[in-house]
Tab-separated table of C-alpha atoms in Angstrom:
chain	number	residue	atom	x	y	z
J	1	UNK	CA	5.338	1.086	-40.426
J	2	UNK	CA	7.281	4.064	-39.094
J	3	UNK	CA	5.845	4.270	-35.661
J	4	UNK	CA	4.585	1.778	-33.050
J	5	UNK	CA	0.816	2.009	-32.263
J	6	UNK	CA	0.148	3.191	-28.856
J	7	UNK	CA	-2.308	1.340	-26.630
J	8	UNK	CA	-5.427	3.138	-25.885
J	9	UNK	CA	-6.125	3.822	-22.189
J	10	UNK	CA	-8.814	1.715	-20.682
J	11	UNK	CA	-10.367	2.843	-17.338
J	12	UNK	CA	-11.789	0.383	-14.866
J	13	UNK	CA	-15.544	0.254	-14.420
J	14	UNK	CA	-17.034	3.284	-12.593
J	15	UNK	CA	-20.350	1.353	-12.171
J	16	UNK	CA	-21.886	-2.022	-12.681
J	17	UNK	CA	-25.040	-0.594	-14.020
J	18	UNK	CA	-25.401	-0.779	-17.762
J	19	UNK	CA	-28.013	0.053	-20.560
J	20	UNK	CA	-27.593	-1.442	-24.030
J	21	UNK	CA	-29.254	0.585	-26.827
J	22	UNK	CA	-31.298	-1.201	-29.516
J	23	UNK	CA	-28.516	-0.300	-31.870
J	24	UNK	CA	-26.237	-2.766	-29.875
J	25	UNK	CA	-28.569	-5.628	-30.240
J	26	UNK	CA	-29.057	-4.901	-33.998
J	27	UNK	CA	-25.345	-4.779	-34.629
J	28	UNK	CA	-25.174	-8.259	-33.096
J	29	UNK	CA	-27.940	-9.449	-35.331
J	30	UNK	CA	-30.048	-9.877	-32.262
J	31	UNK	CA	-27.969	-12.917	-31.411
J	32	UNK	CA	-27.438	-12.472	-27.724
J	33	UNK	CA	-25.788	-15.798	-27.425
J	34	UNK	CA	-22.734	-14.926	-29.566
J	35	UNK	CA	-19.307	-15.077	-28.194
J	36	UNK	CA	-19.438	-11.150	-27.205
J	37	UNK	CA	-22.601	-11.537	-25.310
J	38	UNK	CA	-21.352	-14.798	-23.630
J	39	UNK	CA	-18.619	-12.826	-22.021
J	40	UNK	CA	-21.086	-10.079	-21.110
J	41	UNK	CA	-23.294	-12.743	-19.494
J	42	UNK	CA	-20.301	-14.276	-17.572
J	43	UNK	CA	-19.718	-10.697	-16.039
J	44	UNK	CA	-23.456	-10.570	-15.010
J	45	UNK	CA	-23.263	-13.971	-13.427
J	46	UNK	CA	-20.113	-12.855	-11.558
J	47	UNK	CA	-21.998	-9.913	-10.271
J	48	UNK	CA	-19.737	-7.359	-11.952
J	49	UNK	CA	-22.460	-6.042	-14.355
J	50	UNK	CA	-26.187	-5.449	-14.007
J	51	UNK	CA	-28.299	-5.056	-17.251
J	52	UNK	CA	-31.001	-2.646	-17.472
J	53	UNK	CA	-33.730	-2.391	-20.261
J	54	UNK	CA	-36.707	-0.299	-21.059
J	55	UNK	CA	-40.212	-0.805	-22.357
J	56	UNK	CA	-39.263	1.208	-25.401
J	57	UNK	CA	-36.240	-0.760	-26.208
J	58	UNK	CA	-38.251	-4.062	-25.988
J	59	UNK	CA	-40.879	-2.407	-28.459
J	60	UNK	CA	-38.132	-1.253	-30.800
J	61	UNK	CA	-36.240	-4.715	-30.682
J	62	UNK	CA	-39.604	-6.621	-31.244
J	63	UNK	CA	-40.568	-4.465	-34.317
J	64	UNK	CA	-36.986	-4.760	-35.834
J	65	UNK	CA	-36.925	-8.605	-35.441
J	66	UNK	CA	-40.439	-8.914	-36.983
J	67	UNK	CA	-39.509	-6.568	-39.895
J	68	UNK	CA	-36.143	-8.418	-40.415
J	69	UNK	CA	-37.671	-11.746	-40.607
J	70	UNK	CA	-40.490	-10.596	-42.880
J	71	UNK	CA	-38.028	-8.983	-45.298
J	72	UNK	CA	-35.830	-12.053	-45.353
J	73	UNK	CA	-38.733	-14.447	-45.867
J	74	UNK	CA	-39.906	-12.244	-48.834
J	75	UNK	CA	-36.522	-12.572	-50.367
J	76	UNK	CA	-36.420	-16.283	-49.861
J	77	UNK	CA	-39.896	-16.580	-51.550
J	78	UNK	CA	-38.689	-14.618	-54.551
J	79	UNK	CA	-35.500	-16.733	-54.815
J	80	UNK	CA	-37.666	-19.861	-54.581
J	81	UNK	CA	-39.835	-18.620	-57.542
J	82	UNK	CA	-36.626	-17.927	-59.581
J	83	UNK	CA	-35.359	-21.466	-58.770
J	84	UNK	CA	-38.695	-22.877	-59.855
J	85	UNK	CA	-38.342	-21.159	-63.245
J	86	UNK	CA	-34.873	-22.502	-63.668
J	87	UNK	CA	-36.280	-26.114	-62.859
J	88	UNK	CA	-37.607	-26.121	-66.535
J	89	UNK	CA	-33.854	-26.359	-67.590
J	90	UNK	CA	-32.516	-28.318	-64.718
J	91	UNK	CA	-34.989	-30.612	-62.885
J	92	UNK	CA	-32.841	-31.480	-59.826
J	93	UNK	CA	-32.874	-27.914	-58.477
J	94	UNK	CA	-33.797	-28.304	-54.759
J	95	UNK	CA	-37.017	-26.745	-53.557
J	96	UNK	CA	-36.649	-24.149	-50.905
J	97	UNK	CA	-38.677	-24.288	-47.724
J	98	UNK	CA	-41.644	-21.958	-47.046
J	99	UNK	CA	-41.277	-19.843	-44.151
J	100	UNK	CA	-44.087	-18.529	-41.805
J	101	UNK	CA	-42.454	-15.247	-41.056
J	102	UNK	CA	-44.960	-14.311	-38.247
J	103	UNK	CA	-44.282	-17.592	-36.443
J	104	UNK	CA	-40.619	-17.433	-36.994
J	105	UNK	CA	-40.439	-13.634	-35.854
J	106	UNK	CA	-42.374	-14.443	-32.642
J	107	UNK	CA	-40.125	-17.411	-31.850
J	108	UNK	CA	-36.966	-15.416	-32.379
J	109	UNK	CA	-38.390	-12.493	-30.165
J	110	UNK	CA	-39.225	-15.006	-27.422
J	111	UNK	CA	-35.792	-16.522	-27.551
J	112	UNK	CA	-34.260	-13.158	-27.320
J	113	UNK	CA	-36.400	-12.180	-24.395
J	114	UNK	CA	-35.570	-15.405	-22.611
J	115	UNK	CA	-31.887	-14.632	-22.716
J	116	UNK	CA	-32.377	-10.891	-21.564
J	117	UNK	CA	-34.684	-11.702	-18.834
J	118	UNK	CA	-33.764	-15.084	-17.457
J	119	UNK	CA	-30.029	-15.482	-18.413
J	120	UNK	CA	-29.065	-11.821	-17.856
J	121	UNK	CA	-31.567	-11.131	-15.059
J	122	UNK	CA	-32.258	-7.686	-16.516
J	123	UNK	CA	-34.001	-4.884	-14.584
J	124	UNK	CA	-36.850	-3.384	-16.452
J	125	UNK	CA	-37.374	0.437	-16.473
J	126	UNK	CA	-40.709	2.054	-17.636
J	127	UNK	CA	-39.582	4.814	-19.969
J	128	UNK	CA	-43.005	5.525	-21.351
J	129	UNK	CA	-44.267	6.754	-17.915
J	130	UNK	CA	-42.040	9.715	-17.985
J	131	UNK	CA	-44.087	12.941	-18.295
J	132	UNK	CA	-44.174	14.133	-21.849
J	133	UNK	CA	-43.839	17.786	-20.767
J	134	UNK	CA	-40.199	17.153	-19.758
J	135	UNK	CA	-39.343	15.738	-23.134
J	136	UNK	CA	-41.069	18.519	-25.204
J	137	UNK	CA	-39.133	21.048	-23.023
J	138	UNK	CA	-35.813	19.506	-24.371
J	139	UNK	CA	-37.311	19.322	-27.755
J	140	UNK	CA	-38.184	23.050	-27.976
J	141	UNK	CA	-34.806	24.036	-26.353
J	142	UNK	CA	-33.020	21.927	-28.980
J	143	UNK	CA	-31.181	20.021	-26.229
J	144	UNK	CA	-29.742	16.503	-27.066
J	145	UNK	CA	-31.034	14.215	-28.618
J	146	UNK	CA	-32.852	17.004	-30.472
J	147	UNK	CA	-29.638	19.087	-31.196
J	148	UNK	CA	-29.651	18.387	-34.838
J	149	UNK	CA	-32.160	20.463	-37.062
J	150	UNK	CA	-35.292	18.278	-37.757
J	151	UNK	CA	-34.320	15.597	-35.266
J	152	UNK	CA	-37.281	13.913	-33.729
J	153	UNK	CA	-35.567	11.282	-31.537
J	154	UNK	CA	-38.431	11.054	-28.978
J	155	UNK	CA	-38.095	7.390	-28.036
J	156	UNK	CA	-34.365	8.018	-27.222
J	157	UNK	CA	-35.259	11.089	-25.218
J	158	UNK	CA	-37.821	9.162	-23.067
J	159	UNK	CA	-35.310	6.328	-22.473
J	160	UNK	CA	-32.483	8.480	-21.423
J	161	UNK	CA	-34.835	10.524	-19.038
J	162	UNK	CA	-35.951	7.127	-17.503
J	163	UNK	CA	-32.356	5.998	-17.029
J	164	UNK	CA	-31.405	9.260	-15.391
J	165	UNK	CA	-34.417	9.027	-13.036
J	166	UNK	CA	-33.340	5.467	-12.137
J	167	UNK	CA	-29.831	6.665	-11.164
J	168	UNK	CA	-31.134	9.737	-9.186
J	169	UNK	CA	-33.530	7.557	-7.219
J	170	UNK	CA	-30.884	4.898	-6.473
J	171	UNK	CA	-27.733	7.256	-6.046
J	172	UNK	CA	-26.135	5.257	-8.894
J	173	UNK	CA	-24.310	5.849	-12.254
J	174	UNK	CA	-25.082	3.887	-15.436
J	175	UNK	CA	-23.125	3.143	-18.640
J	176	UNK	CA	-25.256	3.897	-21.659
J	177	UNK	CA	-23.892	1.915	-24.717
J	178	UNK	CA	-24.829	3.019	-28.139
J	179	UNK	CA	-23.225	3.622	-31.558
J	180	UNK	CA	-25.776	6.389	-31.926
J	181	UNK	CA	-23.938	9.708	-31.414
J	182	UNK	CA	-27.153	11.565	-30.755
J	183	UNK	CA	-28.151	9.049	-27.910
J	184	UNK	CA	-24.533	9.385	-26.346
J	185	UNK	CA	-24.909	13.129	-26.478
J	186	UNK	CA	-28.173	13.066	-24.665
J	187	UNK	CA	-26.740	10.632	-22.030
J	188	UNK	CA	-23.697	12.884	-21.529
J	189	UNK	CA	-26.055	15.654	-20.591
J	190	UNK	CA	-26.811	13.753	-17.393
J	191	UNK	CA	-24.132	13.601	-14.718
J	192	UNK	CA	-25.118	10.046	-13.687
J	193	UNK	CA	-25.024	8.550	-17.301
J	194	UNK	CA	-21.666	7.506	-18.919
J	195	UNK	CA	-21.770	7.089	-22.630
J	196	UNK	CA	-19.979	4.336	-24.414
J	197	UNK	CA	-19.677	3.594	-28.124
J	198	UNK	CA	-19.818	-0.122	-28.052
J	199	UNK	CA	-20.056	-3.138	-25.907
J	200	UNK	CA	-16.350	-3.895	-26.528
J	201	UNK	CA	-15.495	-0.651	-24.681
J	202	UNK	CA	-17.636	-1.916	-21.724
J	203	UNK	CA	-15.932	-5.393	-21.777
J	204	UNK	CA	-12.530	-3.767	-21.809
J	205	UNK	CA	-13.316	-1.801	-18.692
J	206	UNK	CA	-14.459	-4.964	-17.124
J	207	UNK	CA	-11.162	-6.439	-17.657
J	208	UNK	CA	-9.060	-3.324	-16.850
J	209	UNK	CA	-7.018	-3.172	-13.650
J	210	UNK	CA	-7.163	-0.080	-11.512
J	211	UNK	CA	-3.686	1.821	-11.066
J	212	UNK	CA	-4.656	2.956	-7.566
J	213	UNK	CA	-3.463	1.149	-4.471
J	214	UNK	CA	-6.656	-0.528	-3.531
J	215	UNK	CA	-5.648	-2.452	-0.538
J	216	UNK	CA	-5.138	0.386	2.022
J	217	UNK	CA	-8.474	1.735	0.938
J	218	UNK	CA	-10.369	-1.383	1.319
J	219	UNK	CA	-8.652	-2.135	4.666
J	220	UNK	CA	-9.905	1.322	5.860
J	221	UNK	CA	-13.476	0.386	4.923
J	222	UNK	CA	-13.396	-2.959	6.632
J	223	UNK	CA	-12.106	-1.504	9.740
J	224	UNK	CA	-14.864	1.275	9.759
J	225	UNK	CA	-17.092	0.860	12.827
J	226	UNK	CA	-20.261	0.384	10.939
J	227	UNK	CA	-19.036	-1.955	8.334
J	228	UNK	CA	-19.877	-5.353	10.288
J	229	UNK	CA	-23.251	-4.169	11.173
J	230	UNK	CA	-24.067	-3.049	7.754
J	231	UNK	CA	-23.039	-6.291	6.276
J	232	UNK	CA	-24.948	-8.356	8.889
J	233	UNK	CA	-28.107	-6.314	8.230
J	234	UNK	CA	-27.750	-6.729	4.404
J	235	UNK	CA	-27.478	-10.475	4.750
J	236	UNK	CA	-30.215	-10.762	7.416
J	237	UNK	CA	-32.594	-9.020	4.850
J	238	UNK	CA	-31.518	-10.963	1.960
J	239	UNK	CA	-31.168	-14.556	3.250
J	240	UNK	CA	-34.945	-15.378	3.420
J	241	UNK	CA	-34.913	-14.823	-0.431
J	242	UNK	CA	-32.361	-17.594	-1.008
J	243	UNK	CA	-33.573	-20.801	-2.837
J	244	UNK	CA	-33.059	-23.616	-0.317
J	245	UNK	CA	-32.226	-27.187	-1.570
J	246	UNK	CA	-32.193	-30.043	0.855
J	247	UNK	CA	-30.099	-33.266	0.197
J	248	UNK	CA	-29.966	-34.688	3.752
J	249	UNK	CA	-31.410	-37.951	5.399
J	250	UNK	CA	-34.891	-36.582	6.236
J	251	UNK	CA	-37.490	-38.249	4.159
J	252	UNK	CA	-38.937	-35.974	1.276
J	253	UNK	CA	-37.260	-32.852	3.097
J	254	UNK	CA	-37.826	-29.644	1.554
J	255	UNK	CA	-36.441	-26.220	2.748
J	256	UNK	CA	-39.261	-23.857	3.834
J	257	UNK	CA	-37.551	-20.821	5.538
J	258	UNK	CA	-33.951	-19.580	5.689
J	259	UNK	CA	-32.372	-17.123	7.976
J	260	UNK	CA	-28.951	-15.829	8.803
J	261	UNK	CA	-27.343	-17.214	12.045
J	262	UNK	CA	-23.786	-15.807	12.001
J	263	UNK	CA	-21.423	-14.022	9.668
J	264	UNK	CA	-17.967	-15.793	10.025
J	265	UNK	CA	-15.656	-13.581	8.238
J	266	UNK	CA	-15.016	-11.742	4.930
J	267	UNK	CA	-12.720	-14.221	3.127
J	268	UNK	CA	-11.859	-12.011	0.123
J	269	UNK	CA	-13.022	-9.495	-2.269
J	270	UNK	CA	-12.957	-8.557	-5.868
J	271	UNK	CA	-13.060	-4.902	-7.310
J	272	UNK	CA	-16.244	-4.416	-9.316
J	273	UNK	CA	-16.096	-0.636	-9.975
J	274	UNK	CA	-14.425	2.505	-8.569
J	275	UNK	CA	-14.724	6.261	-8.990
J	276	UNK	CA	-13.826	9.315	-7.057
J	277	UNK	CA	-16.667	8.774	-4.510
J	278	UNK	CA	-17.631	5.150	-4.392
J	279	UNK	CA	-15.950	1.732	-4.580
J	280	UNK	CA	-17.945	-1.399	-5.501
J	281	UNK	CA	-16.754	-4.708	-4.174
J	282	UNK	CA	-17.817	-8.374	-4.430
J	283	UNK	CA	-17.267	-9.880	-0.983
J	284	UNK	CA	-16.748	-13.664	-0.255
J	285	UNK	CA	-18.548	-14.208	3.068
J	286	UNK	CA	-18.686	-17.526	4.712
J	287	UNK	CA	-21.752	-17.752	7.070
J	288	UNK	CA	-23.809	-20.092	9.087
J	289	UNK	CA	-27.455	-20.192	7.743
J	290	UNK	CA	-30.377	-21.932	9.490
J	291	UNK	CA	-33.459	-23.434	7.878
J	292	UNK	CA	-36.659	-25.075	8.688
J	293	UNK	CA	-37.139	-28.250	6.749
J	294	UNK	CA	-40.470	-29.942	6.248
J	295	UNK	CA	-40.284	-33.668	5.911
J	296	UNK	CA	-42.155	-37.029	6.356
J	297	UNK	CA	-41.835	-38.628	9.748
J	298	UNK	CA	-42.286	-42.298	10.195
J	299	UNK	CA	-43.097	-43.267	13.634
J	300	UNK	CA	-41.200	-46.516	14.676
J	301	UNK	CA	-43.575	-47.037	17.565
J	302	UNK	CA	-46.735	-47.175	15.356
J	303	UNK	CA	-47.593	-50.128	13.261
J	304	UNK	CA	-47.196	-49.944	9.598
J	305	UNK	CA	-50.556	-49.297	7.947
J	306	UNK	CA	-51.904	-47.196	10.877
J	307	UNK	CA	-53.155	-43.670	10.055
J	308	UNK	CA	-50.455	-42.164	12.542
J	309	UNK	CA	-47.592	-44.174	11.020
J	310	UNK	CA	-46.649	-41.349	8.572
J	311	UNK	CA	-47.062	-37.706	9.602
J	312	UNK	CA	-45.500	-34.396	8.356
J	313	UNK	CA	-42.963	-32.773	10.734
J	314	UNK	CA	-40.599	-29.784	10.657
J	315	UNK	CA	-37.026	-29.544	11.809
J	316	UNK	CA	-34.301	-26.830	12.141
J	317	UNK	CA	-31.045	-27.455	10.612
J	318	UNK	CA	-27.928	-25.318	10.027
J	319	UNK	CA	-25.248	-25.192	7.257
J	320	UNK	CA	-21.898	-23.419	6.553
J	321	UNK	CA	-22.455	-21.538	3.274
J	322	UNK	CA	-20.219	-19.191	1.311
J	323	UNK	CA	-22.064	-16.206	0.083
J	324	UNK	CA	-21.033	-13.526	-2.497
J	325	UNK	CA	-22.362	-10.161	-1.736
J	326	UNK	CA	-22.184	-6.961	-3.939
J	327	UNK	CA	-21.596	-3.625	-1.937
J	328	UNK	CA	-21.157	-0.097	-3.155
J	329	UNK	CA	-19.582	1.912	-0.399
J	330	UNK	CA	-19.122	5.753	0.012
J	331	UNK	CA	-15.463	5.951	0.684
J	332	UNK	CA	-15.841	9.188	2.601
J	333	UNK	CA	-18.333	7.883	5.162
J	334	UNK	CA	-18.227	4.071	4.919
J	335	UNK	CA	-21.867	3.918	4.216
J	336	UNK	CA	-23.219	0.923	2.200
J	337	UNK	CA	-25.118	2.847	-0.828
J	338	UNK	CA	-26.112	-0.357	-2.519
J	339	UNK	CA	-26.007	-4.081	-1.677
J	340	UNK	CA	-27.243	-7.166	-3.302
J	341	UNK	CA	-26.755	-10.815	-2.506
J	342	UNK	CA	-25.326	-12.441	-5.707
J	343	UNK	CA	-25.604	-15.974	-4.328
J	344	UNK	CA	-29.006	-17.287	-5.312
J	345	UNK	CA	-29.178	-20.794	-3.868
J	346	UNK	CA	-28.176	-22.482	-0.602
J	347	UNK	CA	-27.753	-26.320	-0.108
J	348	UNK	CA	-28.593	-27.972	3.249
J	349	UNK	CA	-27.552	-31.487	4.031
């Protein structure tokens, strides 16, 4: 080789929100447990990415899985017949299994859905509720994804419009990942949508380090007079939705209600995304949480067997818990534009 290949520039994430087109799932053979999606899922679990889906995407993937299984089952059936004919020459040819393509297709669809909804905790956006008049306006204007003559990419147009709506309503940006050039072109026409060609490009941005000097910026945000109050308010609102587990000495104790008692500190942070306006951080926040615990009380002053010997009771306990919190901050005002408690469970002893 006459020249050394240059490394392509990879920019850090500009947003955690991401939409994967049907083409991305098809390219992976709908196997959302492969090594690539395993890394993708790890970033979701860490709070660095948030997956979004649409009703149209679900309908397309469902149809494609059913068609794929039906086509493969028909091929297998034909091969089985061919082998049956050959068995007249060679009797030990194995008999191929019969496939119920509808049952297998439904099972694969349910397994796909289980990963997307439960493992990846996807947020569902209803694209079919977008007014058709807005899409036909783009169609008659020849705007993307209708730029090519004869193009009828109506499902893509509805999806892109729905994703842009979500971003506008939540002051957010979103990656739109697709190998379809027309869909990427349509996404690029919306300022809030960032087109990417493949999930590899997205994962590369997840791993990229920013060249900016982040520490002074974050220190400035932490010192902002409204930072502590905004963080406390976010945790006060989110703490009641934690799943509480009890492992203490109270008999048959179960956590009923959880509330924030005190924010102790911000121990550390991880950069999640950054652009010219916002910085997104994942904060490590040790807190004191309180919980009410229902349990079975055994009265030592009442004889065993008496109706009053065992009663239900409630006690209040506190616990030090380390919480992870995602915040997106407007760097010019210090305002929390988006916040989410990433920790889903609190243990009380």
